[in-house]
C-alpha positions as protocol buffer text, in pm:
chain_id: "A"
residue {
  index: 1
  type: MET
  ca { x: 15319 y: -11841 z: -9219 }
}
residue {
  index: 2
  type: GLU
  ca { x: 15639 y: -11826 z: -9024 }
}
residue {
  index: 3
  type: THR
  ca { x: 15832 y: -11501 z: -9031 }
}
residue {
  index: 4
  type: GLN
  ca { x: 16205 y: -11480 z: -9099 }
}
residue {
  index: 5
  type: GLN
  ca { x: 16275 y: -11417 z: -8729 }
}
residue {
  index: 6
  type: THR
  ca { x: 16066 y: -11715 z: -8619 }
}
residue {
  index: 7
  type: LEU
  ca { x: 16244 y: -11944 z: -8865 }
}
residue {
  index: 8
  type: GLN
  ca { x: 16588 y: -11833 z: -8751 }
}
residue {
  index: 9
  type: GLU
  ca { x: 16498 y: -11868 z: -8381 }
}
residue {
  index: 10
  type: THR
  ca { x: 16363 y: -12220 z: -8445 }
}
residue {
  index: 11
  type: LEU
  ca { x: 16677 y: -12328 z: -8630 }
}
residue {
  index: 12
  type: GLN
  ca { x: 16907 y: -12180 z: -8366 }
}
residue {
  index: 13
  type: ALA
  ca { x: 16722 y: -12349 z: -8081 }
}
residue {
  index: 14
  type: GLN
  ca { x: 16767 y: -12699 z: -8226 }
}
residue {
  index: 15
  type: PRO
  ca { x: 17078 y: -12914 z: -8169 }
}
residue {
  index: 16
  type: HIS
  ca { x: 17290 y: -12893 z: -8482 }
}
residue {
  index: 17
  type: LYS
  ca { x: 17216 y: -13130 z: -8762 }
}
residue {
  index: 18
  type: SER
  ca { x: 17268 y: -13071 z: -9130 }
}
residue {
  index: 19
  type: LYS
  ca { x: 16993 y: -12843 z: -9255 }
}
residue {
  index: 20
  type: HIS
  ca { x: 16849 y: -12822 z: -9605 }
}
residue {
  index: 21
  type: ILE
  ca { x: 16758 y: -12470 z: -9705 }
}
residue {
  index: 22
  type: VAL
  ca { x: 16625 y: -12327 z: -10029 }
}
residue {
  index: 23
  type: VAL
  ca { x: 16732 y: -11975 z: -10122 }
}
residue {
  index: 24
  type: ILE
  ca { x: 16561 y: -11795 z: -10410 }
}
residue {
  index: 25
  type: PRO
  ca { x: 16783 y: -11511 z: -10535 }
}
residue {
  index: 26
  type: ALA
  ca { x: 16551 y: -11247 z: -10680 }
}
residue {
  index: 27
  type: ARG
  ca { x: 16682 y: -10963 z: -10896 }
}
residue {
  index: 28
  type: ILE
  ca { x: 16400 y: -10740 z: -11016 }
}
residue {
  index: 29
  type: GLU
  ca { x: 16586 y: -10603 z: -11319 }
}
residue {
  index: 30
  type: SER
  ca { x: 16561 y: -10817 z: -11633 }
}
residue {
  index: 31
  type: THR
  ca { x: 16639 y: -10748 z: -11997 }
}
residue {
  index: 32
  type: ARG
  ca { x: 16408 y: -10955 z: -12218 }
}
residue {
  index: 33
  type: LEU
  ca { x: 16100 y: -10920 z: -11997 }
}
residue {
  index: 34
  type: PRO
  ca { x: 16127 y: -10611 z: -11773 }
}
residue {
  index: 35
  type: ARG
  ca { x: 16023 y: -10658 z: -11410 }
}
residue {
  index: 36
  type: LYS
  ca { x: 15912 y: -11013 z: -11484 }
}
residue {
  index: 37
  type: LEU
  ca { x: 15934 y: -11122 z: -11120 }
}
residue {
  index: 38
  type: MET
  ca { x: 15654 y: -10879 z: -11025 }
}
residue {
  index: 39
  type: LEU
  ca { x: 15413 y: -10980 z: -11303 }
}
residue {
  index: 40
  type: SER
  ca { x: 15099 y: -11096 z: -11126 }
}
residue {
  index: 41
  type: ASP
  ca { x: 14831 y: -11197 z: -11378 }
}
residue {
  index: 42
  type: ALA
  ca { x: 14815 y: -11543 z: -11220 }
}
residue {
  index: 43
  type: GLY
  ca { x: 14588 y: -11486 z: -10922 }
}
residue {
  index: 44
  type: GLY
  ca { x: 14748 y: -11155 z: -10829 }
}
residue {
  index: 45
  type: ILE
  ca { x: 15060 y: -11343 z: -10718 }
}
residue {
  index: 46
  type: PRO
  ca { x: 15401 y: -11228 z: -10852 }
}
residue {
  index: 47
  type: VAL
  ca { x: 15620 y: -11474 z: -11038 }
}
residue {
  index: 48
  type: PHE
  ca { x: 15881 y: -11498 z: -10760 }
}
residue {
  index: 49
  type: ALA
  ca { x: 15608 y: -11572 z: -10501 }
}
residue {
  index: 50
  type: HIS
  ca { x: 15473 y: -11858 z: -10714 }
}
residue {
  index: 51
  type: THR
  ca { x: 15828 y: -11995 z: -10711 }
}
residue {
  index: 52
  type: TYR
  ca { x: 15842 y: -11960 z: -10333 }
}
residue {
  index: 53
  type: TYR
  ca { x: 15513 y: -12145 z: -10282 }
}
residue {
  index: 54
  type: GLN
  ca { x: 15630 y: -12429 z: -10505 }
}
residue {
  index: 55
  type: ALA
  ca { x: 15961 y: -12455 z: -10316 }
}
residue {
  index: 56
  type: LYS
  ca { x: 15769 y: -12468 z: -9987 }
}
residue {
  index: 57
  type: LYS
  ca { x: 15616 y: -12797 z: -10102 }
}
residue {
  index: 58
  type: SER
  ca { x: 15960 y: -12961 z: -10095 }
}
residue {
  index: 59
  type: ILE
  ca { x: 16118 y: -13131 z: -9792 }
}
residue {
  index: 60
  type: ALA
  ca { x: 16351 y: -12835 z: -9730 }
}
residue {
  index: 61
  type: ASP
  ca { x: 16369 y: -12712 z: -9371 }
}
residue {
  index: 62
  type: ALA
  ca { x: 16324 y: -12350 z: -9475 }
}
residue {
  index: 63
  type: VAL
  ca { x: 16283 y: -12133 z: -9785 }
}
residue {
  index: 64
  type: TYR
  ca { x: 16407 y: -11774 z: -9818 }
}
residue {
  index: 65
  type: VAL
  ca { x: 16387 y: -11506 z: -10085 }
}
residue {
  index: 66
  type: ALA
  ca { x: 16713 y: -11310 z: -10117 }
}
residue {
  index: 67
  type: THR
  ca { x: 16687 y: -10971 z: -10286 }
}
residue {
  index: 68
  type: ASP
  ca { x: 16797 y: -10607 z: -10291 }
}
residue {
  index: 69
  type: SER
  ca { x: 16457 y: -10493 z: -10423 }
}
residue {
  index: 70
  type: SER
  ca { x: 16249 y: -10287 z: -10179 }
}
residue {
  index: 71
  type: GLU
  ca { x: 15939 y: -10381 z: -10381 }
}
residue {
  index: 72
  type: ILE
  ca { x: 16000 y: -10754 z: -10344 }
}
residue {
  index: 73
  type: LEU
  ca { x: 16092 y: -10714 z: -9978 }
}
residue {
  index: 74
  type: LYS
  ca { x: 15769 y: -10524 z: -9913 }
}
residue {
  index: 75
  type: TYR
  ca { x: 15560 y: -10794 z: -10078 }
}
residue {
  index: 76
  type: CYS
  ca { x: 15739 y: -11059 z: -9872 }
}
residue {
  index: 77
  type: ALA
  ca { x: 15675 y: -10870 z: -9549 }
}
residue {
  index: 78
  type: LEU
  ca { x: 15305 y: -10827 z: -9626 }
}
residue {
  index: 79
  type: ASN
  ca { x: 15258 y: -11191 z: -9721 }
}
residue {
  index: 80
  type: GLY
  ca { x: 15468 y: -11374 z: -9462 }
}
residue {
  index: 81
  type: ILE
  ca { x: 15743 y: -11480 z: -9700 }
}
residue {
  index: 82
  type: PRO
  ca { x: 16083 y: -11503 z: -9524 }
}
residue {
  index: 83
  type: SER
  ca { x: 16327 y: -11270 z: -9696 }
}
residue {
  index: 84
  type: ILE
  ca { x: 16686 y: -11155 z: -9666 }
}
residue {
  index: 85
  type: THR
  ca { x: 16808 y: -10814 z: -9781 }
}
residue {
  index: 86
  type: THR
  ca { x: 17123 y: -10836 z: -9992 }
}
residue {
  index: 87
  type: HIS
  ca { x: 17352 y: -10592 z: -10168 }
}
residue {
  index: 88
  type: LYS
  ca { x: 17242 y: -10485 z: -10517 }
}
residue {
  index: 89
  type: TYR
  ca { x: 17552 y: -10574 z: -10712 }
}
residue {
  index: 90
  type: HIS
  ca { x: 17603 y: -10948 z: -10749 }
}
residue {
  index: 91
  type: ARG
  ca { x: 17748 y: -11118 z: -11054 }
}
residue {
  index: 92
  type: ASN
  ca { x: 17502 y: -11407 z: -11025 }
}
residue {
  index: 93
  type: GLY
  ca { x: 17252 y: -11579 z: -10797 }
}
residue {
  index: 94
  type: THR
  ca { x: 17516 y: -11795 z: -10630 }
}
residue {
  index: 95
  type: SER
  ca { x: 17704 y: -11484 z: -10519 }
}
residue {
  index: 96
  type: ARG
  ca { x: 17382 y: -11343 z: -10370 }
}
residue {
  index: 97
  type: ILE
  ca { x: 17324 y: -11670 z: -10186 }
}
residue {
  index: 98
  type: ALA
  ca { x: 17678 y: -11663 z: -10046 }
}
residue {
  index: 99
  type: GLU
  ca { x: 17595 y: -11328 z: -9886 }
}
residue {
  index: 100
  type: THR
  ca { x: 17260 y: -11459 z: -9766 }
}
residue {
  index: 101
  type: ILE
  ca { x: 17397 y: -11753 z: -9568 }
}
residue {
  index: 102
  type: GLU
  ca { x: 17622 y: -11521 z: -9370 }
}
residue {
  index: 103
  type: LYS
  ca { x: 17327 y: -11298 z: -9284 }
}
residue {
  index: 104
  type: LEU
  ca { x: 17131 y: -11599 z: -9158 }
}
residue {
  index: 105
  type: GLN
  ca { x: 17410 y: -11641 z: -8899 }
}
residue {
  index: 106
  type: ASN
  ca { x: 17323 y: -12001 z: -8813 }
}
residue {
  index: 107
  type: ILE
  ca { x: 17448 y: -12179 z: -9123 }
}
residue {
  index: 108
  type: GLU
  ca { x: 17716 y: -12443 z: -9067 }
}
residue {
  index: 109
  type: ASN
  ca { x: 17956 y: -12568 z: -9334 }
}
residue {
  index: 110
  type: ASP
  ca { x: 17770 y: -12900 z: -9364 }
}
residue {
  index: 111
  type: ASP
  ca { x: 17432 y: -12735 z: -9425 }
}
residue {
  index: 112
  type: PHE
  ca { x: 17301 y: -12790 z: -9777 }
}
residue {
  index: 113
  type: ILE
  ca { x: 17172 y: -12494 z: -9976 }
}
residue {
  index: 114
  type: VAL
  ca { x: 16952 y: -12525 z: -10286 }
}
residue {
  index: 115
  type: ASN
  ca { x: 16954 y: -12238 z: -10536 }
}
residue {
  index: 116
  type: VAL
  ca { x: 16617 y: -12203 z: -10709 }
}
residue {
  index: 117
  type: GLN
  ca { x: 16586 y: -11932 z: -10973 }
}
residue {
  index: 118
  type: ALA
  ca { x: 16309 y: -11684 z: -10897 }
}
residue {
  index: 119
  type: ASP
  ca { x: 16161 y: -11707 z: -11247 }
}
residue {
  index: 120
  type: GLU
  ca { x: 16066 y: -12075 z: -11208 }
}
residue {
  index: 121
  type: PRO
  ca { x: 15701 y: -12050 z: -11092 }
}
residue {
  index: 122
  type: GLU
  ca { x: 15625 y: -12407 z: -11190 }
}
residue {
  index: 123
  type: ILE
  ca { x: 15933 y: -12573 z: -11046 }
}
residue {
  index: 124
  type: ASP
  ca { x: 15863 y: -12928 z: -10936 }
}
residue {
  index: 125
  type: PRO
  ca { x: 15925 y: -12966 z: -10560 }
}
residue {
  index: 126
  type: GLU
  ca { x: 16058 y: -13313 z: -10641 }
}
residue {
  index: 127
  type: ALA
  ca { x: 16346 y: -13153 z: -10831 }
}
residue {
  index: 128
  type: ILE
  ca { x: 16449 y: -12982 z: -10507 }
}
residue {
  index: 129
  type: ASN
  ca { x: 16403 y: -13307 z: -10316 }
}
residue {
  index: 130
  type: GLU
  ca { x: 16625 y: -13487 z: -10568 }
}
residue {
  index: 131
  type: LEU
  ca { x: 16918 y: -13261 z: -10478 }
}
residue {
  index: 132
  type: ILE
  ca { x: 16850 y: -13285 z: -10105 }
}
residue {
  index: 133
  type: PHE
  ca { x: 16843 y: -13665 z: -10117 }
}
residue {
  index: 134
  type: GLY
  ca { x: 17158 y: -13661 z: -10328 }
}
residue {
  index: 135
  type: SER
  ca { x: 17340 y: -13447 z: -10072 }
}
residue {
  index: 136
  type: GLN
  ca { x: 17293 y: -13721 z: -9814 }
}
residue {
  index: 137
  type: SER
  ca { x: 17500 y: -13970 z: -10014 }
}
residue {
  index: 138
  type: ASN
  ca { x: 17828 y: -14066 z: -9848 }
}
residue {
  index: 139
  type: SER
  ca { x: 18005 y: -13979 z: -10174 }
}
residue {
  index: 140
  type: PHE
  ca { x: 17923 y: -13610 z: -10124 }
}
residue {
  index: 141
  type: GLN
  ca { x: 17999 y: -13590 z: -9752 }
}
residue {
  index: 142
  type: ILE
  ca { x: 18375 y: -13570 z: -9811 }
}
residue {
  index: 143
  type: GLN
  ca { x: 18532 y: -13239 z: -9914 }
}
residue {
  index: 144
  type: ARG
  ca { x: 18200 y: -13056 z: -9911 }
}
residue {
  index: 145
  type: ASN
  ca { x: 18370 y: -12741 z: -10032 }
}
residue {
  index: 146
  type: GLN
  ca { x: 18441 y: -12904 z: -10370 }
}
residue {
  index: 147
  type: PHE
  ca { x: 18101 y: -13043 z: -10470 }
}
residue {
  index: 148
  type: VAL
  ca { x: 17802 y: -12898 z: -10654 }
}
residue {
  index: 149
  type: LEU
  ca { x: 17488 y: -13093 z: -10742 }
}
residue {
  index: 150
  type: THR
  ca { x: 17259 y: -13000 z: -11028 }
}
residue {
  index: 151
  type: LEU
  ca { x: 17002 y: -13157 z: -11262 }
}
residue {
  index: 152
  type: ILE
  ca { x: 16974 y: -13239 z: -11632 }
}
residue {
  index: 153
  type: SER
  ca { x: 16701 y: -13364 z: -11862 }
}
residue {
  index: 154
  type: PRO
  ca { x: 16698 y: -13497 z: -12221 }
}
residue {
  index: 155
  type: LEU
  ca { x: 16776 y: -13230 z: -12480 }
}
residue {
  index: 156
  type: SER
  ca { x: 16494 y: -13168 z: -12727 }
}
residue {
  index: 157
  type: GLU
  ca { x: 16558 y: -13108 z: -13097 }
}
residue {
  index: 158
  type: CYS
  ca { x: 16432 y: -12750 z: -13081 }
}
residue {
  index: 159
  type: ALA
  ca { x: 16670 y: -12670 z: -12793 }
}
residue {
  index: 160
  type: LYS
  ca { x: 16989 y: -12794 z: -12957 }
}
residue {
  index: 161
  type: ASP
  ca { x: 17068 y: -12470 z: -13138 }
}
residue {
  index: 162
  type: ASN
  ca { x: 16913 y: -12237 z: -12879 }
}
residue {
  index: 163
  type: PRO
  ca { x: 17192 y: -12046 z: -12698 }
}
residue {
  index: 164
  type: SER
  ca { x: 16953 y: -11972 z: -12411 }
}
residue {
  index: 165
  type: VAL
  ca { x: 16954 y: -12343 z: -12330 }
}
residue {
  index: 166
  type: VAL
  ca { x: 17270 y: -12450 z: -12152 }
}
residue {
  index: 167
  type: LYS
  ca { x: 17397 y: -12795 z: -12245 }
}
residue {
  index: 168
  type: ALA
  ca { x: 17579 y: -13030 z: -12008 }
}
residue {
  index: 169
  type: ILE
  ca { x: 17837 y: -13288 z: -12108 }
}
residue {
  index: 170
  type: LEU
  ca { x: 17870 y: -13587 z: -11876 }
}
residue {
  index: 171
  type: ALA
  ca { x: 18159 y: -13824 z: -11810 }
}
residue {
  index: 172
  type: GLY
  ca { x: 17927 y: -14122 z: -11860 }
}
residue {
  index: 173
  type: GLU
  ca { x: 17569 y: -14236 z: -11818 }
}
residue {
  index: 174
  type: ASP
  ca { x: 17593 y: -14475 z: -11522 }
}
residue {
  index: 175
  type: PHE
  ca { x: 17428 y: -14231 z: -11278 }
}
residue {
  index: 176
  type: ASP
  ca { x: 17583 y: -14412 z: -10983 }
}
residue {
  index: 177
  type: GLU
  ca { x: 17379 y: -14323 z: -10671 }
}
residue {
  index: 178
  type: GLY
  ca { x: 17155 y: -14117 z: -10900 }
}
residue {
  index: 179
  type: PHE
  ca { x: 17422 y: -13873 z: -11021 }
}
residue {
  index: 180
  type: GLU
  ca { x: 17685 y: -13857 z: -11293 }
}
residue {
  index: 181
  type: GLN
  ca { x: 17985 y: -13626 z: -11314 }
}
residue {
  index: 182
  type: ALA
  ca { x: 17952 y: -13327 z: -11547 }
}
residue {
  index: 183
  type: ILE
  ca { x: 18271 y: -13235 z: -11729 }
}
residue {
  index: 184
  type: PHE
  ca { x: 18163 y: -12930 z: -11933 }
}
residue {
  index: 185
  type: PHE
  ca { x: 17881 y: -12684 z: -12001 }
}
residue {
  index: 186
  type: THR
  ca { x: 17815 y: -12479 z: -12311 }
}
residue {
  index: 187
  type: ARG
  ca { x: 17546 y: -12275 z: -12487 }
}
residue {
  index: 188
  type: LYS
  ca { x: 17646 y: -12429 z: -12821 }
}
residue {
  index: 189
  type: HIS
  ca { x: 17509 y: -12743 z: -12978 }
}
residue {
  index: 190
  type: ILE
  ca { x: 17738 y: -13035 z: -12908 }
}
residue {
  index: 191
  type: PRO
  ca { x: 17678 y: -13410 z: -12958 }
}
residue {
  index: 192
  type: TYR
  ca { x: 17581 y: -13628 z: -12661 }
}
residue {
  index: 193
  type: SER
  ca { x: 17479 y: -13331 z: -12450 }
}
residue {
  index: 194
  type: TRP
  ca { x: 17192 y: -13288 z: -12205 }
}
residue {
  index: 195
  type: HIS
  ca { x: 16964 y: -12998 z: -12120 }
}
residue {
  index: 196
  type: HIS
  ca { x: 17106 y: -12839 z: -11806 }
}
residue {
  index: 197
  type: VAL
  ca { x: 16834 y: -12750 z: -11558 }
}
residue {
  index: 198
  type: GLY
  ca { x: 16934 y: -12431 z: -11376 }
}
residue {
  index: 199
  type: ILE
  ca { x: 16901 y: -12548 z: -11018 }
}
residue {
  index: 200
  type: TYR
  ca { x: 17201 y: -12603 z: -10790 }
}
residue {
  index: 201
  type: GLY
  ca { x: 17268 y: -12758 z: -10454 }
}
residue {
  index: 202
  type: TYR
  ca { x: 17586 y: -12693 z: -10259 }
}
residue {
  index: 203
  type: PHE
  ca { x: 17715 y: -12716 z: -9907 }
}
residue {
  index: 204
  type: ALA
  ca { x: 17775 y: -12387 z: -9728 }
}
residue {
  index: 205
  type: ALA
  ca { x: 18145 y: -12475 z: -9721 }
}
residue {
  index: 206
  type: PHE
  ca { x: 18152 y: -12437 z: -10100 }
}
residue {
  index: 207
  type: LEU
  ca { x: 17981 y: -12098 z: -10093 }
}
residue {
  index: 208
  type: ARG
  ca { x: 18230 y: -11969 z: -9836 }
}
residue {
  index: 209
  type: GLU
  ca { x: 18518 y: -12035 z: -10073 }
}
residue {
  index: 210
  type: LEU
  ca { x: 18377 y: -11855 z: -10377 }
}
residue {
  index: 211
  type: ASP
  ca { x: 18576 y: -11537 z: -10312 }
}
residue {
  index: 212
  type: SER
  ca { x: 18899 y: -11735 z: -10342 }
}
residue {
  index: 213
  type: PHE
  ca { x: 18812 y: -11864 z: -10690 }
}
residue {
  index: 214
  type: SER
  ca { x: 19011 y: -11730 z: -10983 }
}
residue {
  index: 215
  type: THR
  ca { x: 18841 y: -11641 z: -11312 }
}
residue {
  index: 216
  type: PRO
  ca { x: 19054 y: -11778 z: -11597 }
}
residue {
  index: 217
  type: GLU
  ca { x: 19013 y: -11597 z: -11928 }
}
residue {
  index: 218
  type: CYS
  ca { x: 18886 y: -11913 z: -12096 }
}
residue {
  index: 219
  type: THR
  ca { x: 18578 y: -11920 z: -11868 }
}
residue {
  index: 220
  type: LYS
  ca { x: 18449 y: -11574 z: -11966 }
}
residue {
  index: 221
  type: ALA
  ca { x: 18338 y: -11643 z: -12323 }
}
residue {
  index: 222
  type: GLU
  ca { x: 18002 y: -11803 z: -12240 }
}
residue {
  index: 223
  type: ASN
  ca { x: 17935 y: -11633 z: -11907 }
}
residue {
  index: 224
  type: LEU
  ca { x: 17851 y: -11956 z: -11725 }
}
residue {
  index: 225
  type: GLU
  ca { x: 17944 y: -11974 z: -11359 }
}
residue {
  index: 226
  type: GLN
  ca { x: 17958 y: -12353 z: -11364 }
}
residue {
  index: 227
  type: ILE
  ca { x: 18248 y: -12343 z: -11612 }
}
residue {
  index: 228
  type: ASN
  ca { x: 18438 y: -12127 z: -11366 }
}
residue {
  index: 229
  type: TRP
  ca { x: 18371 y: -12378 z: -11087 }
}
residue {
  index: 230
  type: LEU
  ca { x: 18515 y: -12656 z: -11300 }
}
residue {
  index: 231
  type: ALA
  ca { x: 18821 y: -12440 z: -11374 }
}
residue {
  index: 232
  type: ASN
  ca { x: 18870 y: -12407 z: -10998 }
}
residue {
  index: 233
  type: TYR
  ca { x: 18879 y: -12786 z: -10955 }
}
residue {
  index: 234
  type: CYS
  ca { x: 18526 y: -12829 z: -10822 }
}
residue {
  index: 235
  type: ASN
  ca { x: 18326 y: -13140 z: -10903 }
}
residue {
  index: 236
  type: ILE
  ca { x: 17978 y: -13100 z: -11046 }
}
residue {
  index: 237
  type: PHE
  ca { x: 17742 y: -13398 z: -11038 }
}
residue {
  index: 238
  type: ALA
  ca { x: 17412 y: -13405 z: -11225 }
}
residue {
  index: 239
  type: GLY
  ca { x: 17099 y: -13601 z: -11149 }
}
residue {
  index: 240
  type: MET
  ca { x: 16862 y: -13684 z: -11433 }
}
residue {
  index: 241
  type: ILE
  ca { x: 16494 y: -13589 z: -11443 }
}
residue {
  index: 242
  type: LYS
  ca { x: 16266 y: -13678 z: -11734 }
}
residue {
  index: 243
  type: CYS
  ca { x: 16129 y: -13329 z: -11785 }
}
residue {
  index: 244
  type: HIS
  ca { x: 16136 y: -12988 z: -11624 }
}
residue {
  index: 245
  type: ALA
  ca { x: 15919 y: -12679 z: -11609 }
}
residue {
  index: 246
  type: ALA
  ca { x: 16014 y: -12385 z: -11828 }
}
residue {
  index: 247
  type: GLY
  ca { x: 16132 y: -12064 z: -11667 }
}
residue {
  index: 248
  type: ILE
  ca { x: 15999 y: -11722 z: -11759 }
}
residue {
  index: 249
  type: ASP
  ca { x: 16217 y: -11526 z: -11999 }
}
residue {
  index: 250
  type: THR
  ca { x: 15969 y: -11386 z: -12251 }
}
residue {
  index: 251
  type: ARG
  ca { x: 15616 y: -11243 z: -12258 }
}
residue {
  index: 252
  type: GLU
  ca { x: 15501 y: -11552 z: -12450 }
}
residue {
  index: 253
  type: GLN
  ca { x: 15637 y: -11785 z: -12181 }
}
residue {
  index: 254
  type: TYR
  ca { x: 15469 y: -11582 z: -11909 }
}
residue {
  index: 255
  type: GLU
  ca { x: 15132 y: -11578 z: -12085 }
}
residue {
  index: 256
  type: ALA
  ca { x: 15155 y: -11954 z: -12136 }
}
residue {
  index: 257
  type: PHE
  ca { x: 15224 y: -11999 z: -11764 }
}
residue {
  index: 258
  type: VAL
  ca { x: 14927 y: -11777 z: -11672 }
}
residue {
  index: 259
  type: GLY
  ca { x: 14702 y: -11983 z: -11897 }
}
residue {
  index: 260
  type: ARG
  ca { x: 14816 y: -12308 z: -11736 }
}
residue {
  index: 261
  type: TRP
  ca { x: 14773 y: -12161 z: -11388 }
}
residue {
  index: 262
  type: TRP
  ca { x: 14412 y: -12054 z: -11445 }
}
residue {
  index: 263
  type: MET
  ca { x: 14332 y: -12385 z: -11616 }
}
residue {
  index: 264
  type: LYS
  ca { x: 14470 y: -12576 z: -11318 }
}
residue {
  index: 265
  type: LEU
  ca { x: 14274 y: -12356 z: -11076 }
}
residue {
  index: 266
  type: LYS
  ca { x: 13952 y: -12414 z: -11268 }
}
residue {
  index: 267
  type: LYS
  ca { x: 14015 y: -12789 z: -11274 }
}
residue {
  index: 268
  type: ASN
  ca { x: 14071 y: -12795 z: -10897 }
}
residue {
  index: 269
  type: GLU
  ca { x: 13751 y: -12599 z: -10837 }
}
residue {
  index: 270
  type: ASN
  ca { x: 13552 y: -12842 z: -11050 }
}
residue {
  index: 271
  type: GLU
  ca { x: 13694 y: -13138 z: -10860 }
}
residue {
  index: 272
  type: VAL
  ca { x: 13588 y: -12982 z: -10529 }
}
residue {
  index: 273
  type: ARG
  ca { x: 13233 y: -12949 z: -10658 }
}
């Protein structure tokens, strides 16, 4: 596998063209499932590393793990996973990514960055590709500092009253060029809403303006960064996918993932025979 240095040297040596880079912000502390990113019952591979290997299957030019954890950094170094050391105190993953792109030193404003949460070990590489393809639309090439792309899927009945599931409200359902404008996000049940899939794509120009954003009082109630972006006059566009993999927030979700992982491994071994 390529090391972080090799990746950066390769990117710097090429004539500039818009790059597509996945960054996986990885914070080792977690409340509901302590140290979940380092759980490794699935083949001895930690959760965040499973996420990395899934992201590597996408068409992105490079994938990095961004973390302040010495434990995660050590694992990355031993296993050839490109990583970036960040400060410990970040209010969210987007903030950590904003620091990361400056440390990469070769990121231009028109480069497209995809934020993949580290606790998504079964993320579909096609979900990442969907955002990358969307970023190439002419509609999103103007005022790159004001656009964010994300994904939604149909909202199930059991998720409607679950505050852990963020709901997205759209301006319509035309999905022109594959995306529709999102006008609000909430943890509450609201009619005509969609399940917001927590993956984002933004141009580096957007990330470089985050420090200038204000935080209106009305955006603090639900602790959702996307509401703050809307309050700062950014446009969020959502692409629709039919289903999405569940992230890991609880012991039950992790054990279910481990069971699926071993089942898939066994199936692949039987097919080889």
